Each structure stands twice: as C-alpha cells, then as structure tokens.
CSV table of C-alpha atoms in Angstrom, one decimal:
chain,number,residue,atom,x,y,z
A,816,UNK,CA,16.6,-13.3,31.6
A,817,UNK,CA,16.6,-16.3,29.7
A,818,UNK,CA,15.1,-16.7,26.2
A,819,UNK,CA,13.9,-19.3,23.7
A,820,UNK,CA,13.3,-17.4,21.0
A,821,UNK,CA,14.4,-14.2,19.3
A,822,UNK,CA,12.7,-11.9,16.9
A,823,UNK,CA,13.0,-8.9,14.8
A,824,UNK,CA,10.0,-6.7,15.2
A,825,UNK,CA,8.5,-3.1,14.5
A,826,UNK,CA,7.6,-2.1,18.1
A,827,UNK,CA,5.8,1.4,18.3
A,828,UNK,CA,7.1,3.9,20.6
A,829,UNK,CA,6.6,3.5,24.2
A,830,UNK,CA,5.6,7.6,24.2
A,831,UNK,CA,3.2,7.8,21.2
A,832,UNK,CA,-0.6,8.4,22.6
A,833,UNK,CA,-1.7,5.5,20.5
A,834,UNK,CA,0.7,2.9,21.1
A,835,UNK,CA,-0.2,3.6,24.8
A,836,UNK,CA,-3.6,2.6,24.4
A,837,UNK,CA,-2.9,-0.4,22.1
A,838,UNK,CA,-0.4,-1.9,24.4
A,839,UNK,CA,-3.1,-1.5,27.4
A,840,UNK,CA,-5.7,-3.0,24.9
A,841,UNK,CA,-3.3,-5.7,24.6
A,842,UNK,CA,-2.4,-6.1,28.2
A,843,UNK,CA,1.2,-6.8,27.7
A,844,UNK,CA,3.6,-3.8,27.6
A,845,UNK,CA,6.8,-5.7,26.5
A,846,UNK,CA,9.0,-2.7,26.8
A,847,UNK,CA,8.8,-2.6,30.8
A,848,UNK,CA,8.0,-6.3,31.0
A,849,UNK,CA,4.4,-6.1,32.7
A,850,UNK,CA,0.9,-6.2,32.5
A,851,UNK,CA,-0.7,-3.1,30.9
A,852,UNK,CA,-3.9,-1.9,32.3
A,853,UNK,CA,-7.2,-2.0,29.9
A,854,UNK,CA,-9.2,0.6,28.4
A,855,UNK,CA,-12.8,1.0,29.8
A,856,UNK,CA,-14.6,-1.2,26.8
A,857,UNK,CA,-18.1,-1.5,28.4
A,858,UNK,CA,-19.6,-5.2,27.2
A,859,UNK,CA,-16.7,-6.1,25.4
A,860,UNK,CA,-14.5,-8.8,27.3
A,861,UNK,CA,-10.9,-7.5,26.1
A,862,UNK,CA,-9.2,-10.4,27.8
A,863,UNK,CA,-10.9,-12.6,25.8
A,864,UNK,CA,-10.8,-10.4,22.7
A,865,UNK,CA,-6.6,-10.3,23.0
A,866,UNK,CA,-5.6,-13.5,24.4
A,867,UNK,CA,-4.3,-14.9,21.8
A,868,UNK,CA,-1.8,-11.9,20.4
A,869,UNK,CA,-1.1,-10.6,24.4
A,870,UNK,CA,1.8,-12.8,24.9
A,871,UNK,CA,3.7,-10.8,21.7
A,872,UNK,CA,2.9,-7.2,22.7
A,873,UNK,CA,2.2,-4.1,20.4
A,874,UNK,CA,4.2,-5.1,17.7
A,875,UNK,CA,4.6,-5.3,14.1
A,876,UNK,CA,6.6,-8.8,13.0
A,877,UNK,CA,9.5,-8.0,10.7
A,878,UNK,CA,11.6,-11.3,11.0
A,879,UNK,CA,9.7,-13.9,12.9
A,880,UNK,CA,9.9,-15.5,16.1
A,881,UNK,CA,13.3,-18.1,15.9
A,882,UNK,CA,15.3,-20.3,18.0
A,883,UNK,CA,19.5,-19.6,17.6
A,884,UNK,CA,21.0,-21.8,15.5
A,885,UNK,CA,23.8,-24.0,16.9
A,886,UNK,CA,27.1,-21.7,17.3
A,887,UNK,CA,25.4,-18.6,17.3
A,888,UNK,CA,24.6,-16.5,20.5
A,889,UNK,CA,22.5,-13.2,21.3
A,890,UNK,CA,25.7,-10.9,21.9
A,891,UNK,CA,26.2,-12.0,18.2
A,892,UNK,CA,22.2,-11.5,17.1
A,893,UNK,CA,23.0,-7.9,18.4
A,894,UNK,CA,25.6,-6.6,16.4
A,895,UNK,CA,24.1,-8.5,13.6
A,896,UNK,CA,20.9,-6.2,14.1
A,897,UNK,CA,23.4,-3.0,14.9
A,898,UNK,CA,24.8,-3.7,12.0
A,899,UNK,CA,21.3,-4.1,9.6
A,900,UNK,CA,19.8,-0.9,11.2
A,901,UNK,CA,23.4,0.9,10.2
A,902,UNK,CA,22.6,0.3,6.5
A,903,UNK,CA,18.6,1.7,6.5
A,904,UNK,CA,17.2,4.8,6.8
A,905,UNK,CA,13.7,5.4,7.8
A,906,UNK,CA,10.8,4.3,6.6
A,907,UNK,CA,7.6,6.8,6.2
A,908,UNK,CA,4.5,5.7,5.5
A,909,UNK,CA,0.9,8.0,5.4
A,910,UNK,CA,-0.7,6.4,8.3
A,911,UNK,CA,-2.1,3.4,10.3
A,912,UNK,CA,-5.4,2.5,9.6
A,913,UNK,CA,-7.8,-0.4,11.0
A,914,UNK,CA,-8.3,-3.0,8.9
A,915,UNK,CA,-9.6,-7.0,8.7
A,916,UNK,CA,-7.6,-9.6,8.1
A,917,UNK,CA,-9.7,-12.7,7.9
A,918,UNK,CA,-11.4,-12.8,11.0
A,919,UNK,CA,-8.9,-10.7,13.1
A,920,UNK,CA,-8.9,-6.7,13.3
A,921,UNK,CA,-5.1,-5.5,12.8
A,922,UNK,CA,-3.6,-1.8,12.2
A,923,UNK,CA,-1.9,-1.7,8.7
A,924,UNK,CA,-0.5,1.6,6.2
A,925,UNK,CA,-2.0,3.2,4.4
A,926,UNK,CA,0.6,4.3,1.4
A,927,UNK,CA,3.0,3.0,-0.6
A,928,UNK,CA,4.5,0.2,1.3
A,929,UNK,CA,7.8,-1.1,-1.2
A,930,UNK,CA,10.5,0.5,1.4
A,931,UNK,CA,8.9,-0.9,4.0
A,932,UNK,CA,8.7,-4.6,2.5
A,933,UNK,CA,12.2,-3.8,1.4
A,934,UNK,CA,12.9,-3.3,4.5
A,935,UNK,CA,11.4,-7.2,5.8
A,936,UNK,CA,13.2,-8.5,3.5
A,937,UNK,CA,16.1,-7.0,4.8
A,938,UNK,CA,15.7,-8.6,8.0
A,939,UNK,CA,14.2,-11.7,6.8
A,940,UNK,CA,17.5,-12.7,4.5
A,941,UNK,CA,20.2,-10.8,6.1
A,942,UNK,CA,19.7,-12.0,10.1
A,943,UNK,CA,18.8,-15.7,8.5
A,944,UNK,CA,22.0,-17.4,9.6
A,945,UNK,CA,21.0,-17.1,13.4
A,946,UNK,CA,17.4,-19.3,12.4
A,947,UNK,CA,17.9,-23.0,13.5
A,948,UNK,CA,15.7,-25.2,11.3
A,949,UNK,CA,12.1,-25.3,13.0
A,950,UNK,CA,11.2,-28.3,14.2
A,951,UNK,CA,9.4,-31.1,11.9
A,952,UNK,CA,6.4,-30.8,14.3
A,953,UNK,CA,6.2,-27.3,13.7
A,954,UNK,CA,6.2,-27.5,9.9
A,955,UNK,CA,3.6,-29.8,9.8
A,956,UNK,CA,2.1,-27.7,11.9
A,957,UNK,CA,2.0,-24.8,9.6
A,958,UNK,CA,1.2,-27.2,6.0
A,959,UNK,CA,-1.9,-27.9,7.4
A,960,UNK,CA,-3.4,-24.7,7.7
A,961,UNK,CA,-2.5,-24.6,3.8
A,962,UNK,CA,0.1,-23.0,2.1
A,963,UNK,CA,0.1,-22.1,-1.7
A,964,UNK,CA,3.4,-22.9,-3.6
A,965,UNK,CA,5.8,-20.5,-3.0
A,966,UNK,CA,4.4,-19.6,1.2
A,967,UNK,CA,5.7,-24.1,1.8
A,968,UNK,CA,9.2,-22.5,-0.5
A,969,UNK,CA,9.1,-19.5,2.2
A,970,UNK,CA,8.3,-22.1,5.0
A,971,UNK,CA,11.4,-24.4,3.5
A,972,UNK,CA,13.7,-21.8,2.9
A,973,UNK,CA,13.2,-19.0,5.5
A,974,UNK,CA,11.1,-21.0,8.5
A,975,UNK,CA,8.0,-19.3,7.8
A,976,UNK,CA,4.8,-19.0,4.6
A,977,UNK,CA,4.0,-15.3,5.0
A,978,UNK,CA,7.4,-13.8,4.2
A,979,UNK,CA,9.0,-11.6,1.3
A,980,UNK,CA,6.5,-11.4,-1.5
A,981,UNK,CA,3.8,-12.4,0.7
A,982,UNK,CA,4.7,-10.4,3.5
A,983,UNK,CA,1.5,-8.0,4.6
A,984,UNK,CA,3.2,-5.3,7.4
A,985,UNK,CA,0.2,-5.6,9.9
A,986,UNK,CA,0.2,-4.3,14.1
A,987,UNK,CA,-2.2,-7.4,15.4
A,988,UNK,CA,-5.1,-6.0,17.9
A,989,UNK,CA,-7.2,-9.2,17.8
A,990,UNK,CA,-7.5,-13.1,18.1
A,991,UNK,CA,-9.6,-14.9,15.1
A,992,UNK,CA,-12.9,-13.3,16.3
A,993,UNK,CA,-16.6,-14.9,15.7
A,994,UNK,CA,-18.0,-13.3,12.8
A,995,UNK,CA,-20.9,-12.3,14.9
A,996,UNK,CA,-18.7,-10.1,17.1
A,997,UNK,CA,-16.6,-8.1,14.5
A,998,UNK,CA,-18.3,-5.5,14.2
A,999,UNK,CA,-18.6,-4.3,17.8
A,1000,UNK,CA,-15.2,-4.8,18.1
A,1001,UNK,CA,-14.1,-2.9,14.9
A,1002,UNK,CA,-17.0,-0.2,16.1
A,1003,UNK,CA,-14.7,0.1,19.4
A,1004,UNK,CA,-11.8,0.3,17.8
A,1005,UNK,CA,-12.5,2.8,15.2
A,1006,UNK,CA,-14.2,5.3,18.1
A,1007,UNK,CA,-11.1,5.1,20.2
A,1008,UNK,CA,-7.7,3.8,18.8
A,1009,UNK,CA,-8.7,5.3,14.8
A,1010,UNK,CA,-8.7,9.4,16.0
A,1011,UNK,CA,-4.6,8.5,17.9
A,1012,UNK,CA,-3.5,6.7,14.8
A,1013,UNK,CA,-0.4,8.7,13.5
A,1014,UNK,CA,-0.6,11.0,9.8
A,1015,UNK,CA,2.4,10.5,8.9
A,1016,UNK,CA,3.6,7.1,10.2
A,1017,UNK,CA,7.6,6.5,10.7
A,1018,UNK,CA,9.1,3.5,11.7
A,1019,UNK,CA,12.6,4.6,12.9
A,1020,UNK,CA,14.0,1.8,14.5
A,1021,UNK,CA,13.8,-2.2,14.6
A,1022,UNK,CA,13.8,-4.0,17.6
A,1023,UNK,CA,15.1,-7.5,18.8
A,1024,UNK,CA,12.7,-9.1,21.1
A,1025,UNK,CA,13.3,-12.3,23.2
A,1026,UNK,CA,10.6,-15.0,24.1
A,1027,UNK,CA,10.8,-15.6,27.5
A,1028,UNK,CA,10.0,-19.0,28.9
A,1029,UNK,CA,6.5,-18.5,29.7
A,1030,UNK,CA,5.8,-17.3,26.5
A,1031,UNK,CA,5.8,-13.6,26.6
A,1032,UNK,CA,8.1,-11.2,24.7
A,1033,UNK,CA,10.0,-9.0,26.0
A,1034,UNK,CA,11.9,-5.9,23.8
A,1035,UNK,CA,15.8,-6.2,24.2
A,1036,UNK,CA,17.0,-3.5,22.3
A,1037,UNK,CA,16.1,-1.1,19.8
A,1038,UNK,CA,18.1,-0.2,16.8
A,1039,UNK,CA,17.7,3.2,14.8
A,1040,UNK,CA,17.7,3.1,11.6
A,1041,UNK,CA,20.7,5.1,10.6
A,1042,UNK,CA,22.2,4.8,7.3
C-alpha cells in the first residue's frame, strides 16, 4: 500500500476490552484496515458523531501526521522508530478518563503525565528529519484558527502549534460537537466506554501509521518500548 503521510502515534491494543469498543465507536479499526462495527447507541447518530476523527482510528497522536522529506524513505522512517522505541522504557500512567476539550469529548490520564510528554518530545524532535516542510497553504491554514506565540514557533519549527510544551496526550472519540448535544454524548460515553477504561494505564509501544490515499490510516508497525 501506498502512503502520503506517515505518523507516530499511541495506538491502544487491538485486545484490550475498551479499545474494542472505541475503535467500533470510531468505525475504523486501522490495525486490520476495515470498518469496525458500532455500538448499539439508541438516538445518537455515531456516524455523524465520529466522522470527523474516523479516518485516523483509535489513536493517541505522538508525532503528527507528515509527508517524507526529499531523500528519505519508509524502510528508513522504520529503523528510525526501531531505533527511538530502543532507548524508552514504558510509560504508566493511573488511567484514562473522559474528558472535554472544547467542544469535543476525548479520553486523557489521569496522573502525572511528564514521562509521557517526555516521551512526545522524543518523537517529535528525534524523527523530525523525515518531516518535509508543510505546504504554505497548510500553514495558513492552521494561523487562522489562531495560534499564540510560541504554538506559530512550534508550527515554524516542528510543522505543527500543539507540540512539546503545549502538547495535551488526548485519545479523540468526537468531532466539534453542538453544545446542545454534549451532554448526551458524554452521558453515553461515561455509561459504556468509562467502567472498560484501564486502572493502571501503560503505553508500551509506539506505532508508525501511514495515510493511505483516501485518507484513512492504517498501523504499519508497532515498536515496544524497550530500553
């Protein structure tokens, strides 16, 4: 498969009772490449509810989405992730929780979070040499939903605002909702994704996911964290 885009992403494990559900809630499992199957959610439309974030899959963004820079290829991207995972242990965390951000409902942890940004930054700075410059169009793009000082420096220096200190680790479940329908949604979600969540959470791996050409990502490997 051809891909036009790489990232570096936290993707739960396929086998964990709530990651099942969240990648059906989703509707895109991008481990096997294929539509997942929706939970039963009554008067909610979850199509509707997840089309936005459905293309990406169940998946926490740890370096985000980027086209290969000129002389680089994915056989390199790969031993350049190998490589990262070699050098960092595990992260653990005390759980997931569901939480708002803005007008979007996201999983994020609960505990302290500084290996875990360390960890971001890692793959933010370390994989950079593979990120071609984004595109002018895309920059403008991004200024216009306004950026404070140092998220344009982030956009400038690392293709994107909300990295390194303002990084927030979050597991999107939501497009930008209508105020009017949060809470039923949040309702939903806390009556049958919150009881799965995981007590203690552990990120063990990273994973390098490729954008395929109709927009949906797809996991190409996983790396354990193994230093």
């Amino acid at each position: 498969m051809t891909f036009t885009r790489y990232a570096i992403y936290f993707a739960p494990p396929a086998d964990a009772g709530w990651s099942k559900w969240a990648t059906g809630w989703l509707g895109w499992d991008m481990e096997a490449g294929r539509e997942a199957a929706p939970p039963e959610a009554g008067a909610l439309d979850v199509a509707a509810i997840t089309a936005t974030p459905r293309k990406y899959g169940l998946h926490a963004t740890m370096k985000p989405p980027m086209r290969l820079a000129t002389g680089t290829d994915e056989a390199q991207l790969r031993a350049a992730c190998a490589a990262l995972a070699a050098t960092r242990t595990p992260v653990t965390l005390d759980g997931l929780q569901i939480d708002r951000l803005g007008r979007f409902l996201a999983l994020r942890p609960v505990g302290d979070v500084t290996a875990l940004n360390a960890l971001a930054a890692a793959c933010v700075t370390e994989l950079d040499a593979f990120r071609a410059p984004a595109p002018d169009a895309e920059v403008a793009k991004r200024r216009a939903a306004g950026l404070s000082a140092e998220q344009d420096t982030n956009l400038v220096e690392w293709g994107y605002p909300y990295v390194l200190d303002q990084f927030r680790f979050h597991i999107t479940l939501t497009g930008k909702l209508p105020k009017g329908d949060l809470p039923a949604v949040e309702d939903y979600l806390a009556s049958e994704l919150a009881p799965l969540l995981p007590q203690p959470f552990v990120i063990n791996d990273l994973a390098l996911m490729g954008e395929a050409e109709d927009g949906r990502f797809h996991l190409i490997q996983r790396y354990a964290l193994s230093a």
